[in-house]
Short mmCIF file of C-alpha atoms in Angstrom, two decimals:
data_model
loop_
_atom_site.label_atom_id
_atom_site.label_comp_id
_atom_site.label_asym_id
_atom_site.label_seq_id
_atom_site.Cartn_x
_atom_site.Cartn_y
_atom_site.Cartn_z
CA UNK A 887 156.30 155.83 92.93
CA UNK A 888 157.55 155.94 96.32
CA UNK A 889 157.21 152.88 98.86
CA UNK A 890 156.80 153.49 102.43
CA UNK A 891 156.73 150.45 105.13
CA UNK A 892 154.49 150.77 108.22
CA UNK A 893 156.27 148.86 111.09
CA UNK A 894 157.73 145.68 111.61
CA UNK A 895 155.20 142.93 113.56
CA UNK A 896 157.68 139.65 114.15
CA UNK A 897 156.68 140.57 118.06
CA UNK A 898 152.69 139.68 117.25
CA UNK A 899 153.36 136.60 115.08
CA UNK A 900 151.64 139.08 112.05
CA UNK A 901 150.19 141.96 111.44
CA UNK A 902 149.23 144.06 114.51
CA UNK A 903 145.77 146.10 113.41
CA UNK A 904 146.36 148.56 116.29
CA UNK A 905 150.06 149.27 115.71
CA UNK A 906 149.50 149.39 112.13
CA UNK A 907 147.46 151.85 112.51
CA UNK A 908 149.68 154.24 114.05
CA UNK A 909 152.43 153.36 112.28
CA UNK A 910 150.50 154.63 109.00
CA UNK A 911 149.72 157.84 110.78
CA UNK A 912 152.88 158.48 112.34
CA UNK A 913 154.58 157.36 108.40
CA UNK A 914 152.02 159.31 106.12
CA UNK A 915 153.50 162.53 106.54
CA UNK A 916 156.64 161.66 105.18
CA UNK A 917 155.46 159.54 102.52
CA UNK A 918 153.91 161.95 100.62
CA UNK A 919 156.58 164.38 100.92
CA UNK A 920 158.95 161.59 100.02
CA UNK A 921 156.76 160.56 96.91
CA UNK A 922 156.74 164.40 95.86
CA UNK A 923 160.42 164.49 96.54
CA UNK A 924 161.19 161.08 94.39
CA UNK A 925 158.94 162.37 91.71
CA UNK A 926 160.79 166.20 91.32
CA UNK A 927 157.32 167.71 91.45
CA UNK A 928 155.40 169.89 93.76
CA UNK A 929 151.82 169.26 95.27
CA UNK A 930 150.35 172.31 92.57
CA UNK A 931 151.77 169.45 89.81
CA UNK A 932 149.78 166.49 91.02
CA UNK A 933 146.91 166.34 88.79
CA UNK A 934 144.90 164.03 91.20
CA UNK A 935 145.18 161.50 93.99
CA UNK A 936 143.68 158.76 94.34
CA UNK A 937 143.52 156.60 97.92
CA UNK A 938 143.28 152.53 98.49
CA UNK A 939 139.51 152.59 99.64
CA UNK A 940 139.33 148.66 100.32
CA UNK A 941 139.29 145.66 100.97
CA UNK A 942 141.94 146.09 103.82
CA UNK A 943 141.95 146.83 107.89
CA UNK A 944 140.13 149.20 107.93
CA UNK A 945 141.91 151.40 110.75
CA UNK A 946 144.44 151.56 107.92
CA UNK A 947 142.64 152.74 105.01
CA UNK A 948 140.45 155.07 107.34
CA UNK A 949 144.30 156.91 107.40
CA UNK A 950 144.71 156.73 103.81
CA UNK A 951 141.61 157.99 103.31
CA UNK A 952 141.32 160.70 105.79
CA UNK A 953 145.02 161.86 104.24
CA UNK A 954 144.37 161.96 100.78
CA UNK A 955 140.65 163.67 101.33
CA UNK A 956 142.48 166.13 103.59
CA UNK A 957 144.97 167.29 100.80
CA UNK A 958 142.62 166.88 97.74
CA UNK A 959 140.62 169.92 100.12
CA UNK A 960 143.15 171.53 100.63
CA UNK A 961 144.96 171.86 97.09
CA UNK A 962 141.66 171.66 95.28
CA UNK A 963 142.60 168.25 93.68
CA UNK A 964 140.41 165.90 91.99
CA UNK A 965 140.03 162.52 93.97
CA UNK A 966 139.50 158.66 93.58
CA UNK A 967 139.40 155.68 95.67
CA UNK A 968 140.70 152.83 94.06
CA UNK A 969 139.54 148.96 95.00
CA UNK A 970 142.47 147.09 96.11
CA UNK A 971 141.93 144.02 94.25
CA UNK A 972 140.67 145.96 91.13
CA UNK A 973 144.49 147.57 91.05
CA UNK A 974 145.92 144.62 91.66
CA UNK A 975 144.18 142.93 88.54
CA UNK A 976 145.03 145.86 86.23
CA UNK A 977 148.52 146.74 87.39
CA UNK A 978 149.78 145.56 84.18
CA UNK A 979 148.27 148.11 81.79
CA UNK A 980 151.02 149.78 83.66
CA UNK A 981 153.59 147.66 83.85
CA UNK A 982 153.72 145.43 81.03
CA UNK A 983 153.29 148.19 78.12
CA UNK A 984 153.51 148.20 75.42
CA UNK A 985 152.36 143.91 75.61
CA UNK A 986 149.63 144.69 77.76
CA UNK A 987 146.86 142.02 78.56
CA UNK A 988 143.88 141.98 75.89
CA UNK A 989 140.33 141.83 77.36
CA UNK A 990 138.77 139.30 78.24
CA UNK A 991 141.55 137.93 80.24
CA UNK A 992 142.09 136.13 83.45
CA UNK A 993 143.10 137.71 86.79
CA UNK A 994 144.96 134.89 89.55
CA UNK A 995 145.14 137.47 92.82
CA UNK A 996 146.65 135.39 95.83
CA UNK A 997 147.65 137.55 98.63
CA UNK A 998 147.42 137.23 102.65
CA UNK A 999 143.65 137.96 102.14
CA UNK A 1000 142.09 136.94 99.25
CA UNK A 1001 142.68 133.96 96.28
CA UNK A 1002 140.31 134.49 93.68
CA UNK A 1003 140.10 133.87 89.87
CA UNK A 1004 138.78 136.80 87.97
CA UNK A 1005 137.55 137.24 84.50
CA UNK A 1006 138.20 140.62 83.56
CA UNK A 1007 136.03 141.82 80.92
CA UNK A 1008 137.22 145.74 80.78
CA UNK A 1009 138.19 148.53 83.05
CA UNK A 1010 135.48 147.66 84.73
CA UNK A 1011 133.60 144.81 84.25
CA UNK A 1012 134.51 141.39 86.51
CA UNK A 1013 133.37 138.37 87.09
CA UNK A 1014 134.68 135.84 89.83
CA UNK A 1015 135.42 132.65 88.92
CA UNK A 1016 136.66 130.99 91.53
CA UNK A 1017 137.07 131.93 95.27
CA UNK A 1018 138.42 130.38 98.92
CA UNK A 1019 135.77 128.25 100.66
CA UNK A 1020 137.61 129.38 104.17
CA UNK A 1021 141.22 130.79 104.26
CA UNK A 1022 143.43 132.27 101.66
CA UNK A 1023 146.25 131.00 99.93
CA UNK A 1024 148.60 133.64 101.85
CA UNK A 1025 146.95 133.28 105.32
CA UNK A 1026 147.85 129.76 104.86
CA UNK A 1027 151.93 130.32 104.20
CA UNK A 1028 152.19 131.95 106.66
CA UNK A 1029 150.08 130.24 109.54
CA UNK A 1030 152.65 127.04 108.12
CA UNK A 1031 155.68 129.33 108.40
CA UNK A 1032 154.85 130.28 112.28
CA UNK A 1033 154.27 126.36 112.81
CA UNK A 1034 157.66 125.76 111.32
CA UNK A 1035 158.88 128.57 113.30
CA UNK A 1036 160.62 129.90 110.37
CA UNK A 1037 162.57 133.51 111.03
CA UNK A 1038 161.32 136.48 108.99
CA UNK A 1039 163.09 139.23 110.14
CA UNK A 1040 161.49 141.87 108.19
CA UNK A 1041 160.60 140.31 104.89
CA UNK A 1042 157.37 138.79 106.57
CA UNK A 1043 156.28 134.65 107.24
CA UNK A 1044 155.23 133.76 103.68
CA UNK A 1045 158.33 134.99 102.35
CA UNK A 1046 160.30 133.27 104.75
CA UNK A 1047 158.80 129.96 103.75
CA UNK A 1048 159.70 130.77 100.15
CA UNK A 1049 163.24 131.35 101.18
CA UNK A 1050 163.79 128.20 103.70
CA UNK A 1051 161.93 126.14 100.89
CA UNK A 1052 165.18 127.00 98.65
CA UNK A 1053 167.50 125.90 100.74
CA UNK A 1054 170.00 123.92 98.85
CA UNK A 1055 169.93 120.83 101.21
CA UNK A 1056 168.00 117.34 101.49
CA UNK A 1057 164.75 117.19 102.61
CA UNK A 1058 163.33 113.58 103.79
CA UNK A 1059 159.60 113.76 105.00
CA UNK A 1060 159.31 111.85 108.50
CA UNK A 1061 157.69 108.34 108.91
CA UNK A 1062 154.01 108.87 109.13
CA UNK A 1063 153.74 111.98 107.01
CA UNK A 1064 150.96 111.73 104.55
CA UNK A 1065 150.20 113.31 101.31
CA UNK A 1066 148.55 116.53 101.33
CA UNK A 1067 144.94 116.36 100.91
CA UNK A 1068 143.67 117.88 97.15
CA UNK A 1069 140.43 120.17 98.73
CA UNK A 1070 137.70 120.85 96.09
CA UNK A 1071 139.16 118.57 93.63
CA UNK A 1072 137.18 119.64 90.34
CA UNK A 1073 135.62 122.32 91.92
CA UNK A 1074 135.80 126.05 90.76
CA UNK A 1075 136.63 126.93 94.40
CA UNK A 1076 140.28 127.11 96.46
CA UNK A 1077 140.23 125.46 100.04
CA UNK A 1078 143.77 126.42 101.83
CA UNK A 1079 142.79 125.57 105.71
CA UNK A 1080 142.90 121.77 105.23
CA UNK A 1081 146.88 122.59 104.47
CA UNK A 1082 147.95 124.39 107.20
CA UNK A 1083 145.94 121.70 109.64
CA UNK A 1084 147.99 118.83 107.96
CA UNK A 1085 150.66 120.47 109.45
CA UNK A 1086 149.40 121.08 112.82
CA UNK A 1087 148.11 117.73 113.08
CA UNK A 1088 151.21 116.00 112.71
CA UNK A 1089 152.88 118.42 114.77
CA UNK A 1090 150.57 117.98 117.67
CA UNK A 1091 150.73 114.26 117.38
CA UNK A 1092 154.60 113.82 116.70
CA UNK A 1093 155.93 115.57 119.80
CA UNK A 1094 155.91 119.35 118.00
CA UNK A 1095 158.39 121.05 115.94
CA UNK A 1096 161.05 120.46 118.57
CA UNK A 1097 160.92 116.99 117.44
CA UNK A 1098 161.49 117.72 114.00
CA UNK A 1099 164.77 117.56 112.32
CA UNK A 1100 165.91 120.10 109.87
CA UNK A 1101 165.64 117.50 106.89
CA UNK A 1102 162.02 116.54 107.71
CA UNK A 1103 161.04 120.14 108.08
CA UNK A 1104 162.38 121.02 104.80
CA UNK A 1105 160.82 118.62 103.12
CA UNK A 1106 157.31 119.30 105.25
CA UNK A 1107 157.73 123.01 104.17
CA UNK A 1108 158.47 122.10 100.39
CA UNK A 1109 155.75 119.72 99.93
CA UNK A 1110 152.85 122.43 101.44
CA UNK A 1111 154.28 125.00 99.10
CA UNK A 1112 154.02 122.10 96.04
CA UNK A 1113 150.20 121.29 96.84
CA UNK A 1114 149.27 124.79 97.64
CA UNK A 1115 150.66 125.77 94.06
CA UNK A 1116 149.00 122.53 92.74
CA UNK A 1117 145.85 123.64 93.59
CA UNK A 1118 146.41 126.83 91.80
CA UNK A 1119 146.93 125.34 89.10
CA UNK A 1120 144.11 122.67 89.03
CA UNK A 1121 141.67 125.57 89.77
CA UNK A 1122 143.10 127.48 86.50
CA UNK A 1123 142.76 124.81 84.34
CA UNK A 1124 139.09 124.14 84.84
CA UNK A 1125 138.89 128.13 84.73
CA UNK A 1126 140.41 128.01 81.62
CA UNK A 1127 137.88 125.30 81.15
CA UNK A 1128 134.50 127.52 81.67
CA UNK A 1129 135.77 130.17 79.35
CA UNK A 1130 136.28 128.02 76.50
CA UNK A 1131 133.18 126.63 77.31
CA UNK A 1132 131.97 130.00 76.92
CA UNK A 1133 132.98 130.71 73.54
CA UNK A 1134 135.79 133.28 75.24
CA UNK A 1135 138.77 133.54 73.63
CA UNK A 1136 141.45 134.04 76.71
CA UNK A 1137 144.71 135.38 75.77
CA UNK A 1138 146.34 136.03 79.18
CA UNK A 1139 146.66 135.45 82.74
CA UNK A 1140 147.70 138.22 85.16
CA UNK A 1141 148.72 137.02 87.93
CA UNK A 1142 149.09 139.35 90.98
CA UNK A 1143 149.23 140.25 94.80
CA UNK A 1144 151.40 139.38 97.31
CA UNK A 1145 152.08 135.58 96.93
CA UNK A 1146 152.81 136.13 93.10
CA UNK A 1147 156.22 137.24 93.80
CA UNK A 1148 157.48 133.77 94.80
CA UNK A 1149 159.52 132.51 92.21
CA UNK A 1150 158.81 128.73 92.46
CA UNK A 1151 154.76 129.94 91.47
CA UNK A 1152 155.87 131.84 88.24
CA UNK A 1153 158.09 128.98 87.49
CA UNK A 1154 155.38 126.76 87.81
CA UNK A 1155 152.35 128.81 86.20
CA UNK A 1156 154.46 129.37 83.17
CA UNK A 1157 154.80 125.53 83.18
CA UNK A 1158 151.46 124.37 83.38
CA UNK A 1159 150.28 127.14 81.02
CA UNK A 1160 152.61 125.83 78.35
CA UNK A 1161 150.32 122.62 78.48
CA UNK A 1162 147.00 124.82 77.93
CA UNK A 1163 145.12 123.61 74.71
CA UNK A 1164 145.47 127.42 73.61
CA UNK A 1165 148.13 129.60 73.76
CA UNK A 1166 148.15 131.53 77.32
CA UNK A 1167 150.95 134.01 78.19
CA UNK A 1168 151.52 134.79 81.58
CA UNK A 1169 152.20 138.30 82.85
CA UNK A 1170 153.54 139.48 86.53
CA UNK A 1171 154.16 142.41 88.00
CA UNK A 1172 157.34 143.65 89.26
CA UNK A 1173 157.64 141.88 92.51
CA UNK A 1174 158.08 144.82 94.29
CA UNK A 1175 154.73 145.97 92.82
CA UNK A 1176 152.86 142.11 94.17
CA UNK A 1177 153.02 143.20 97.69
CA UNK A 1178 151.74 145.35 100.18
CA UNK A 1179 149.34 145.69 103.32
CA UNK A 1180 147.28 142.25 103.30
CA UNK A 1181 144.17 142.44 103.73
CA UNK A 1182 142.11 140.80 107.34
CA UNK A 1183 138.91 139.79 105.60
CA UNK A 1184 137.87 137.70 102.34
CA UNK A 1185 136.02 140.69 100.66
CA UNK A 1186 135.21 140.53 96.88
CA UNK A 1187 135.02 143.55 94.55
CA UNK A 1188 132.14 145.20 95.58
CA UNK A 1189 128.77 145.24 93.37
CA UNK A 1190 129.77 148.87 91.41
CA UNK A 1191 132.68 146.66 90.09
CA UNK A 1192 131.67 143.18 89.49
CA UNK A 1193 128.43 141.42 87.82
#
């Protein structure tokens, strides 16, 4: 498998749709030579390709597409497009063998554009659970990391966050800091924009980050990445909840996309999972395997793939 990243967008604040999209046509020629090349195989050996057909910008996947419908003409190759969120949720079939999930089993994908809990029946049977009222769980780190004006040179805002949050000094919130709010409390729904407005309220009323000291924004960045990861986990249990209320016996919970690569969320998943009333194992993907282009809009699978 070969990895290929578009361009760099610390200039924009995020991702850029319009130079993203000519990054991944100026790139695409050289990542498929460069996966043939990884792989030791010529195009006459692929047996098929397959293409990202969505959710995603859609400038972006129009070059996937166009690329991979242009050489499966061309070289007389079988092709597929394959949901983004669908791969995401069955990535470990590949990963994790020969301890791959059992069906039914649970599906947590948090990325830059979607937070959704998934019951995954088969291959190709799903059923959401749970999704966001308003903004993702991603869209949220890393509209709070650009408020903290956090540097991310490369390895993008939310990751940023992650790394500033494990910095090995004190944190002290400021005077007049409250909690963070608990949206949808004992509701089978996420809610992620009251978060990042905590922040910008007390930023906007507190003289602005300029104002804050290195201590208090520590602590303000640890404490959003605590209750966004609480409300993960609240939002699991009363999934967890629902299928034992419906007789299902759940075995696993795969939890992917971009966000599940941040250590402090596996540590605390595995946690809280060791509380369950049943047995629940955990599985993640690679990390290098959780991310990848985030997607603009909140789209579910689409009705071929869900009931």
């Amino acid at each position: 498998m070969s990895l290929s990243s578009s361009t760099k967008h610390e200039n924009w604040g995020g991702i850029h749709p319009a130079a993203a999209v000519m990054a991944h046509q100026r790139n695409m020629p050289f990542a498929a030579k460069r996966a043939l090349d990884e792989a030791g195989i010529n195009i006459s050996q692929v047996d098929g390709i397959a293409f990202t057909r969505g959710p995603g910008i859609g400038g972006c996947l129009g070059v996937s597409c166009n690329a991979a419908k242009t050489l499966a003409a061309v070289h007389s190759k079988p092709i597929v497009g394959v949901h983004h969120m669908q791969a995401h949720a069955l990535t470990p079939l590949l990963t994790s063998w020969p301890d791959i999930p059992s069906f039914p089993f649970l599906t947590l994908l948090v990325s830059g554009g979607h937070t959704l809990v998934v019951l995954v029946k088969s291959l190709t049977s799903f059923k959401i659970l749970a999704t966001t009222r308003d903004e993702s769980i991603g869209r949220t780190f890393d509209k709070v990391s650009r408020m903290l004006q956090l540097s991310w040179d490369g390895i993008g805002p939310g990751a940023a966050l992650e790394r500033f949050c494990a910095n090995p000094e004190q944190g002290s919130l400021p005077d007049g800091f409250s909690p963070f709010p608990r949206p949808m409390h004992g509701q089978l729904a996420f809610s992620y924009a009251s978060l990042h407005s905590h922040v910008e309220r007390y930023l906007h009323f507190n003289g602005g980050i300029e104002a804050v000291t290195l201590p208090s924004k520590l602590a303000i960045a640890r404490n959003f990445q605590l209750a966004a990861f609480s409300q993960l986990e609240d939002k699991l249990q009363l999934a967890l909840q629902w299928c034992a209320n419906q007789s299902l016996d759940i075995r696993h919970l795969v939890v992917s996309g971009g966000v599940a690569s941040n250590s402090l969320l596996r540590e605390r998943l595995n946690a809280c999972l060791e509380k369950a009333s049943s047995p629940v194992s955990v599985i993640f993907p690679p990390p290098s395997l959780c991310t990848g282009i985030r997607s603009v809009h909140q789209t579910p699978f689409n009705s071929h793939h869900s009931e």
